[in-house]
PDB file of C-alpha atoms in Angstrom:
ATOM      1  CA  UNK A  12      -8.465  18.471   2.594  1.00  0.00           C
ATOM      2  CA  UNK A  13      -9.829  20.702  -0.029  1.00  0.00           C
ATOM      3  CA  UNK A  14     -10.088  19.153  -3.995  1.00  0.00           C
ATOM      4  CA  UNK A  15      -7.712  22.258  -5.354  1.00  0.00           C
ATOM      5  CA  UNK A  16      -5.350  21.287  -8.054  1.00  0.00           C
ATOM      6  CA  UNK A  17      -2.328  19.171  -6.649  1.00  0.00           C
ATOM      7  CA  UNK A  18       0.933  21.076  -6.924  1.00  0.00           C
ATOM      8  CA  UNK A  19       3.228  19.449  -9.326  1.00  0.00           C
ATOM      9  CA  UNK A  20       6.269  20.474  -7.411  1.00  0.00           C
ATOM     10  CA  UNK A  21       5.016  17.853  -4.716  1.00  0.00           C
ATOM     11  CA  UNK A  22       5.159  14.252  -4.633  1.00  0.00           C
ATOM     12  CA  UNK A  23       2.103  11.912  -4.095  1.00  0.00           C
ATOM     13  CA  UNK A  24       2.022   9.593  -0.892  1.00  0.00           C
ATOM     14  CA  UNK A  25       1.897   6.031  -2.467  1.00  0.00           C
ATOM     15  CA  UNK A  26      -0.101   3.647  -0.115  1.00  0.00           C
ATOM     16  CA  UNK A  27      -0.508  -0.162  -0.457  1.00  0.00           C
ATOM     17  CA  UNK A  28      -3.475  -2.146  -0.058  1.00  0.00           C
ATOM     18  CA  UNK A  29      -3.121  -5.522   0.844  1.00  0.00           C
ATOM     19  CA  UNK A  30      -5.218  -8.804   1.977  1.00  0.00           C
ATOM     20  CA  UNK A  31      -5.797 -12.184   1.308  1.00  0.00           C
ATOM     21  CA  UNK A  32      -9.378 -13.641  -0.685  1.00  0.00           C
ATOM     22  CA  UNK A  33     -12.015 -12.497   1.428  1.00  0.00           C
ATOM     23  CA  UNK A  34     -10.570 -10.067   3.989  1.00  0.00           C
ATOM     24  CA  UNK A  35     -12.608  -7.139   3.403  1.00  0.00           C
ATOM     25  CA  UNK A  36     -10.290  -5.470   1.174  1.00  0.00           C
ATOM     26  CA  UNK A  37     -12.446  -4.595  -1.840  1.00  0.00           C
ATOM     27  CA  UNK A  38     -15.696  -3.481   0.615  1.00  0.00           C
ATOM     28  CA  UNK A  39     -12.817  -0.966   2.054  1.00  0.00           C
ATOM     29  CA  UNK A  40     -11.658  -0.057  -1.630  1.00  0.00           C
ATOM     30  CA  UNK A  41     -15.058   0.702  -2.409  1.00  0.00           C
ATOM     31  CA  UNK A  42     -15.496   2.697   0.301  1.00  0.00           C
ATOM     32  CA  UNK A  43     -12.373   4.776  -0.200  1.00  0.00           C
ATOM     33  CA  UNK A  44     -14.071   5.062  -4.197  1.00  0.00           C
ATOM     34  CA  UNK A  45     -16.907   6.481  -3.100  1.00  0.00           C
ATOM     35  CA  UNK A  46     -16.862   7.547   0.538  1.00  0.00           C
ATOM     36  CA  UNK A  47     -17.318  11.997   0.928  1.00  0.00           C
ATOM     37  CA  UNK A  48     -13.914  11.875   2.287  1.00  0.00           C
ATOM     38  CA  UNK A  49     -12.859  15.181   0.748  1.00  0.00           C
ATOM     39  CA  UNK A  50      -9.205  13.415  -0.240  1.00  0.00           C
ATOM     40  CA  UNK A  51      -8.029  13.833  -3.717  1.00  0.00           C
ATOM     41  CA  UNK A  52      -7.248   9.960  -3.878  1.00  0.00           C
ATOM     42  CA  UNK A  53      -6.288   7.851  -7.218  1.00  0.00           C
ATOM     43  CA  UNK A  54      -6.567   4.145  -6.970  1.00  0.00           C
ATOM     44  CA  UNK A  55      -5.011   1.444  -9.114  1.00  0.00           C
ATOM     45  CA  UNK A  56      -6.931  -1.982  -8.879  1.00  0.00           C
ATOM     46  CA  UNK A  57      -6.828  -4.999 -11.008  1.00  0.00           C
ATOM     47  CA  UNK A  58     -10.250  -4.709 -12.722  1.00  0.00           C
ATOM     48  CA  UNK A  59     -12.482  -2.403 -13.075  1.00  0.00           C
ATOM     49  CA  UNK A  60     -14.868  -5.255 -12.188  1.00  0.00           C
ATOM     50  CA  UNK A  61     -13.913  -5.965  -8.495  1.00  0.00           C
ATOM     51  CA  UNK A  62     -15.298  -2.302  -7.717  1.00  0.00           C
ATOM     52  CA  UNK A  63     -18.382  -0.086  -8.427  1.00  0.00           C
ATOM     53  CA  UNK A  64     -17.398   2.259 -11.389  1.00  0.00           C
ATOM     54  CA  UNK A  65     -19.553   3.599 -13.959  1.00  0.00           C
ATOM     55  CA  UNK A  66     -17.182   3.438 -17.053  1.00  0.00           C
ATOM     56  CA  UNK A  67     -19.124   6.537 -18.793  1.00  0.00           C
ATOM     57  CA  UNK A  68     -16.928   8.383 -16.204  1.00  0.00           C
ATOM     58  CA  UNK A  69     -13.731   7.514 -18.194  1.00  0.00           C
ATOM     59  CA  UNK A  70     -10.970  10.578 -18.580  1.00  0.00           C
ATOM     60  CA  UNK A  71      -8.883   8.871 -21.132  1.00  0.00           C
ATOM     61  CA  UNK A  72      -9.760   6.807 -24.006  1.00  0.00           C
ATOM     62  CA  UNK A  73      -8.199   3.765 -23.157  1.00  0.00           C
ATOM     63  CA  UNK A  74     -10.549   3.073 -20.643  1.00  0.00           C
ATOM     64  CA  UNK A  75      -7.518   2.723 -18.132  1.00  0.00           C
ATOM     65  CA  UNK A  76      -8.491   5.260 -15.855  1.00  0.00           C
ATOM     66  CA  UNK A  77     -12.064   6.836 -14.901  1.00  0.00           C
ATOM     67  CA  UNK A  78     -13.254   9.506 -12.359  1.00  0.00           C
ATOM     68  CA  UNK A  79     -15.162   9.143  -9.762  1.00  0.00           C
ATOM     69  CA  UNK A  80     -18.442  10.959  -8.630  1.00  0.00           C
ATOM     70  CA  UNK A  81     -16.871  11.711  -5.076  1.00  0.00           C
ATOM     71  CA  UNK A  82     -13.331  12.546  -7.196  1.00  0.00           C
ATOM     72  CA  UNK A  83     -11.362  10.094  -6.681  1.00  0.00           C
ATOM     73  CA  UNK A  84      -9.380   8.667 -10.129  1.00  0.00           C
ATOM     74  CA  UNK A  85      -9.625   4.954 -10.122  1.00  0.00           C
ATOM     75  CA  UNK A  86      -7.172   3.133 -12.924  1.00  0.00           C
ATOM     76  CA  UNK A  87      -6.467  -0.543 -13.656  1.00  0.00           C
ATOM     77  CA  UNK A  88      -3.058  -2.570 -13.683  1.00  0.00           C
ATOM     78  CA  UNK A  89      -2.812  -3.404 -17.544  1.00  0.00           C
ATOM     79  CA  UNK A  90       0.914  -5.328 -18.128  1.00  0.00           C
ATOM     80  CA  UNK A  91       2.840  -3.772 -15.237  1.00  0.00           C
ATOM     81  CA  UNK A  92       2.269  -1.418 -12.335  1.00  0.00           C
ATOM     82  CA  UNK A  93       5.120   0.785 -13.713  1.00  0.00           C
ATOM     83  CA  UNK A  94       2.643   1.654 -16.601  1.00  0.00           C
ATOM     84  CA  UNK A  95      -0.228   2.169 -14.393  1.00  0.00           C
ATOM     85  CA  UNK A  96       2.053   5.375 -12.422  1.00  0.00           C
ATOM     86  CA  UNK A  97       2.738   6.550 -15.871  1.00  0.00           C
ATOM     87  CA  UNK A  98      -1.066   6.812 -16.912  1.00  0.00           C
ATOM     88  CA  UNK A  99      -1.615   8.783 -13.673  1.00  0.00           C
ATOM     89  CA  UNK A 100       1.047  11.020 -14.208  1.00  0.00           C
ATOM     90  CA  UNK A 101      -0.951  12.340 -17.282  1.00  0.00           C
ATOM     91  CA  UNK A 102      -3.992  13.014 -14.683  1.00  0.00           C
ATOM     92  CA  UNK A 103      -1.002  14.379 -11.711  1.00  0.00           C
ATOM     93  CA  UNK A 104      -3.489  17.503 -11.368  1.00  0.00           C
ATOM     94  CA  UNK A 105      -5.848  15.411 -10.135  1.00  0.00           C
ATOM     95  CA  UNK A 106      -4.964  13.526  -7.224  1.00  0.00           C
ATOM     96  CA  UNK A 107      -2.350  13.929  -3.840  1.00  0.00           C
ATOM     97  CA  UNK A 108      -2.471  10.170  -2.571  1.00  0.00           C
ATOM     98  CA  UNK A 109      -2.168   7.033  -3.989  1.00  0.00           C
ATOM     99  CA  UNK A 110      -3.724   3.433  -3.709  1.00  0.00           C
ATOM    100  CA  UNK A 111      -2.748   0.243  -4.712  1.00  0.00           C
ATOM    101  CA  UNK A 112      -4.614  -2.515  -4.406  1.00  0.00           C
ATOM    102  CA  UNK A 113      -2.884  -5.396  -4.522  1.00  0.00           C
ATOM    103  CA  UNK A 114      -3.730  -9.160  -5.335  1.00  0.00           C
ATOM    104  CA  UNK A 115      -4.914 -11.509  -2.491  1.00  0.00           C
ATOM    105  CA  UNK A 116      -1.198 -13.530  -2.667  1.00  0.00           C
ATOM    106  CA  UNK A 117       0.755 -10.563  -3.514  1.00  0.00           C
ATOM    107  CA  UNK A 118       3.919  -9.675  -0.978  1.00  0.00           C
ATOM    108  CA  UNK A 119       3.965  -5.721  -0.352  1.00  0.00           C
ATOM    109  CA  UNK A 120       7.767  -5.599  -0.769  1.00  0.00           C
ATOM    110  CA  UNK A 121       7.631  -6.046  -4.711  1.00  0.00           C
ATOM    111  CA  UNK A 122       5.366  -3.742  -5.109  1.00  0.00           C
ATOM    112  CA  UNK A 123       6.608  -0.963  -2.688  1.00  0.00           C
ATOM    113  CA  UNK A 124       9.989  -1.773  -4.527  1.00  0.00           C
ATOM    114  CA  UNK A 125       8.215  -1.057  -7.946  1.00  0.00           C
ATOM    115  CA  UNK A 126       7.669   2.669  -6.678  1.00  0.00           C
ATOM    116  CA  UNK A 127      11.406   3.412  -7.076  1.00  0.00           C
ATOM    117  CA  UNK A 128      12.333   1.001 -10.344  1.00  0.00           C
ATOM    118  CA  UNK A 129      12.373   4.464 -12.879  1.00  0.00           C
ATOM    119  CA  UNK A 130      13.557   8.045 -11.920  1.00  0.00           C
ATOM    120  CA  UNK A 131      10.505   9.606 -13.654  1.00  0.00           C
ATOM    121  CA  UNK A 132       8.350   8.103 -11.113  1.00  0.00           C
ATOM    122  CA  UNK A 133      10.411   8.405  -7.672  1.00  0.00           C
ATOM    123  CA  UNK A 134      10.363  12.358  -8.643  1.00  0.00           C
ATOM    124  CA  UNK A 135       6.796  12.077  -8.677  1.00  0.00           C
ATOM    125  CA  UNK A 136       5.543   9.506  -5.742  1.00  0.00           C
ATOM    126  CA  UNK A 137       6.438   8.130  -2.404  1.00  0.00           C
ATOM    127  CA  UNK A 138       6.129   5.539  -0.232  1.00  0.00           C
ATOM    128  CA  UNK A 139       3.539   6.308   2.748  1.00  0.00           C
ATOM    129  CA  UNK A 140       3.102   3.148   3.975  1.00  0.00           C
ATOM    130  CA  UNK A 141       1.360  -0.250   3.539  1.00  0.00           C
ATOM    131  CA  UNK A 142      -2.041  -1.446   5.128  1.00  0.00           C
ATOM    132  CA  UNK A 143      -3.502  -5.042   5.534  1.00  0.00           C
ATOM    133  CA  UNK A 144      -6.757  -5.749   5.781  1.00  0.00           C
ATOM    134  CA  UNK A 145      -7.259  -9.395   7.325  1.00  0.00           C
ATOM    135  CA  UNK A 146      -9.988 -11.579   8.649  1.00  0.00           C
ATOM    136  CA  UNK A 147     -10.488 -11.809  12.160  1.00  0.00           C
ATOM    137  CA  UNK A 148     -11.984 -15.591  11.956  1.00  0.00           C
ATOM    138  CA  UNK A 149      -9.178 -17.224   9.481  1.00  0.00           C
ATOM    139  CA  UNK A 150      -6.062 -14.899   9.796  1.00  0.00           C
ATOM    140  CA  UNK A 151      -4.507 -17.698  12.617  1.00  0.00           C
ATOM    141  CA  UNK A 152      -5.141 -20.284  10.044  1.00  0.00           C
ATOM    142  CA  UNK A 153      -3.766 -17.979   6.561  1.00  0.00           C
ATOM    143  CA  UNK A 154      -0.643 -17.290   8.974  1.00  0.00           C
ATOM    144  CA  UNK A 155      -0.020 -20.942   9.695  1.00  0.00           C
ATOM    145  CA  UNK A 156      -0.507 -21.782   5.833  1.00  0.00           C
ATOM    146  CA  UNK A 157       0.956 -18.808   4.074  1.00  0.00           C
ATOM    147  CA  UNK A 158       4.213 -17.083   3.572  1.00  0.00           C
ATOM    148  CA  UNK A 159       2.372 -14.346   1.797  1.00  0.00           C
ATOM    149  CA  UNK A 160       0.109 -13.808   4.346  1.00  0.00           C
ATOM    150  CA  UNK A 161       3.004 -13.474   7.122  1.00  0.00           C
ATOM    151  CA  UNK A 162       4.678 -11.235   4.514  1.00  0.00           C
ATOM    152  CA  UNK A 163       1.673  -9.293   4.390  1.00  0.00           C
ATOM    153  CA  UNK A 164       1.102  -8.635   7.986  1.00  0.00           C
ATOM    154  CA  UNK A 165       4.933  -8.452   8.648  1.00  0.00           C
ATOM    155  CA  UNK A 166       5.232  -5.114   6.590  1.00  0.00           C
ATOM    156  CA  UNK A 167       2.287  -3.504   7.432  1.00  0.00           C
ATOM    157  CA  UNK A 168       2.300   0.058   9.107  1.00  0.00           C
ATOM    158  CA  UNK A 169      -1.550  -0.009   9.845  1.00  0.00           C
ATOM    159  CA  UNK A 170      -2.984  -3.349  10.156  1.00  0.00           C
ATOM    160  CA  UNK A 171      -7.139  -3.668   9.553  1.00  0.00           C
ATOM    161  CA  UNK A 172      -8.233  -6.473  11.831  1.00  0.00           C
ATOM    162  CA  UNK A 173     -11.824  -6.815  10.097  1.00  0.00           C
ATOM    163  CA  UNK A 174     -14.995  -9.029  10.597  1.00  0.00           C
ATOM    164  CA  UNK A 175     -14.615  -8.372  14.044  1.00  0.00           C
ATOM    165  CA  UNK A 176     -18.277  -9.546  14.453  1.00  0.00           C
ATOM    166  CA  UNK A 177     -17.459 -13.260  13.913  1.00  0.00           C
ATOM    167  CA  UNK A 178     -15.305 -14.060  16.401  1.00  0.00           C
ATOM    168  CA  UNK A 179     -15.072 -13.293  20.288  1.00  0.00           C
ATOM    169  CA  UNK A 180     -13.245 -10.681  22.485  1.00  0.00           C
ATOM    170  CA  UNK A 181     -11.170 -13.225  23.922  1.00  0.00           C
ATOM    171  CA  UNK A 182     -10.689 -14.940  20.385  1.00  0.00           C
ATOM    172  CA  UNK A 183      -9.086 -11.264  19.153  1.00  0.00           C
ATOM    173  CA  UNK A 184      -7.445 -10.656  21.853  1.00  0.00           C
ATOM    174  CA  UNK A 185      -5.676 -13.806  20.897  1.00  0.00           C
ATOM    175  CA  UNK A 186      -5.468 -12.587  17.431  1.00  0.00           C
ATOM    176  CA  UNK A 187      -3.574  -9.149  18.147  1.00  0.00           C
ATOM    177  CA  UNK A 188      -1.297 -10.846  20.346  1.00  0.00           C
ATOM    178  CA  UNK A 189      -0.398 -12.789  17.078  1.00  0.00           C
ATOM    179  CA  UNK A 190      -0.409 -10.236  14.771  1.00  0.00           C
ATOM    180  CA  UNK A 191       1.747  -7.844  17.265  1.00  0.00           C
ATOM    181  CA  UNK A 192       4.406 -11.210  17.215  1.00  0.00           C
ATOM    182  CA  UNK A 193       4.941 -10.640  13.321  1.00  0.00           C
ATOM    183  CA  UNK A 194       4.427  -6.747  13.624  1.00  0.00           C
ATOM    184  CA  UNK A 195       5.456  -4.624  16.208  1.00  0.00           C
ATOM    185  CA  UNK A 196       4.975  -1.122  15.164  1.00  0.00           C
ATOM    186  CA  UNK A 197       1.672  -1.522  13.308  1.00  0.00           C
ATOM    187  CA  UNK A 198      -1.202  -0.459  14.579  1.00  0.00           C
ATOM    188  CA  UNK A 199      -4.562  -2.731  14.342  1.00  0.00           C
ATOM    189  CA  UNK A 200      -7.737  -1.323  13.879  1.00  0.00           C
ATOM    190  CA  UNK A 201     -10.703  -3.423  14.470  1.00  0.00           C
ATOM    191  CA  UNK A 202     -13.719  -3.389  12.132  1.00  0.00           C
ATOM    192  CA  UNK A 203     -16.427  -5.016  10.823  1.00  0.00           C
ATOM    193  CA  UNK A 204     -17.725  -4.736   7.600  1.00  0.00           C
ATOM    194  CA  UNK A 205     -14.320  -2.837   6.357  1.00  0.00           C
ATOM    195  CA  UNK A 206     -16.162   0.411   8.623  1.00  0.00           C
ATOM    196  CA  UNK A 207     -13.212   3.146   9.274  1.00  0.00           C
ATOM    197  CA  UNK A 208     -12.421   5.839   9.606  1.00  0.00           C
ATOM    198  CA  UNK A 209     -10.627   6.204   6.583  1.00  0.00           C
ATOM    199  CA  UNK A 210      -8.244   9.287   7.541  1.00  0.00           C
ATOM    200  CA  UNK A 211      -6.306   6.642   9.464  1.00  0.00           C
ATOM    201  CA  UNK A 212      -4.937   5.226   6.147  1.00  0.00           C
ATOM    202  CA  UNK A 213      -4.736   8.548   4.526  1.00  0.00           C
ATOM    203  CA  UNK A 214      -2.507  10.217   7.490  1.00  0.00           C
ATOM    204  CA  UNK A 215      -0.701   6.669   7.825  1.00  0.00           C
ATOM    205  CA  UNK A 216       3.234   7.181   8.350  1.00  0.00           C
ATOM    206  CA  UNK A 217       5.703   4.627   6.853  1.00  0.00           C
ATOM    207  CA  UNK A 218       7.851   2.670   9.380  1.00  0.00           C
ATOM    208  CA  UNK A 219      11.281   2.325   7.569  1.00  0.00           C
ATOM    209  CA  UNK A 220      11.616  -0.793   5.469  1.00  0.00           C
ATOM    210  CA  UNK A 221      15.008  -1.779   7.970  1.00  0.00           C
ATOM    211  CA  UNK A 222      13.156  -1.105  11.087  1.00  0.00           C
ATOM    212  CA  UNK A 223      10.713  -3.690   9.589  1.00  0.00           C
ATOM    213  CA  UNK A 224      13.111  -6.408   9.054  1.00  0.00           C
ATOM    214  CA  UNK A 225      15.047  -6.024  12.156  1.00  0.00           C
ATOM    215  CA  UNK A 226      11.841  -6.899  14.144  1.00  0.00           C
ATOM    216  CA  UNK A 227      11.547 -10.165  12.002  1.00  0.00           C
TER     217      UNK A 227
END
């Protein structure tokens, strides 16, 4: 995809980033910060912190939201993610796709519902879909322990099955099978080290939120 302006008569695809502590998901936010993907991509995290920015790069004076050398715009959560969309509006020219990272316990619902809370920002973004990253070794474990982490793989559309390295073949065989019980229509990628290839999140397609809770 080419870096020309975004139209503003279009709406940006909105996807979620979820996983628990550990799961790979800020090596495979830092990749989609500074991987020559060619994808006009703006990412909200938490901090600034968590990922490798260089906050000379800033494009407001806030220090909310920066640019990226490979072009993506990177912004953090500060009060509500409702704010956060509003900041990026100001930089719409800028970007096509959105991601969100989310916080290790967060559920994907709330936030996918937040997308559609104010008018201004439904006739701006959309929901493309949600993808969790988890860890091959200790997602049996999270699932047994966690509602959150059930939640998490539950609403996925593309689920990243990552440290692959660490465990056996028959040990994720094993693990699919129990990730395809919570989630039938996701699919699982298998990596190590968070290495994709990232145009499978950025062409992800949204399974309907009452498809997803039929299945469960």
């Amino acid at each position: 995809m080419s870096r020309e302006a975004a139209s503003p008569n279009s709406k940006a695809s909105v996807i979620i980033l979820t996983g628990f502590l550990g799961s790979g998901k800020t090596t495979l936010l830092n990749r989609i910060l500074t991987a020559e993907h060619g994808r006009r991509v703006a990412v909200i995290v938490n901090e600034f912190g968590e990922v490798g920015i260089d906050h000379h790069l800033l494009l407001s004076s806030n220090q909310e939201v920066v640019q990226m050398n490979n072009g993506c715009v990177c912004c953090t959560v500060r009060g509500d993610l409702v704010r956060s969309f509003f900041h990026l509006m100001e930089h719409r020219e800028k970007f096509d796709t959105v991601v969100i990272e989310t916080t290790g316990l967060a559920e994907p619902a709330p936030v996918a519902q937040s997308i559609y809370a104010d008018e201004r920002i439904r006739s701006q973004f959309t929901l493309a879909g949600v993808v969790t990253v988890v860890d091959a070794k200790y997602i049996a474990m999270r699932l047994e322990e966690s509602g959150e982490a059930c939640e998490q793989v539950a609403f996925a559309d593309l689920i990243v099955l990552n440290k692959t390295d660490l465990s056996t073949p028959e040990k994720l065989d094993e693990t699919e099978h129990l990730l395809t019980r919570l989630n039938k229509v996701a699919k699982i990628h298998r990596t190590k080290n968070s290495e994709m290839d990232l145009t499978a999140i950025f062409d992800i397609n949204n399974v309907e939120l009452s498809v997803k809770l039929d299945d469960h």
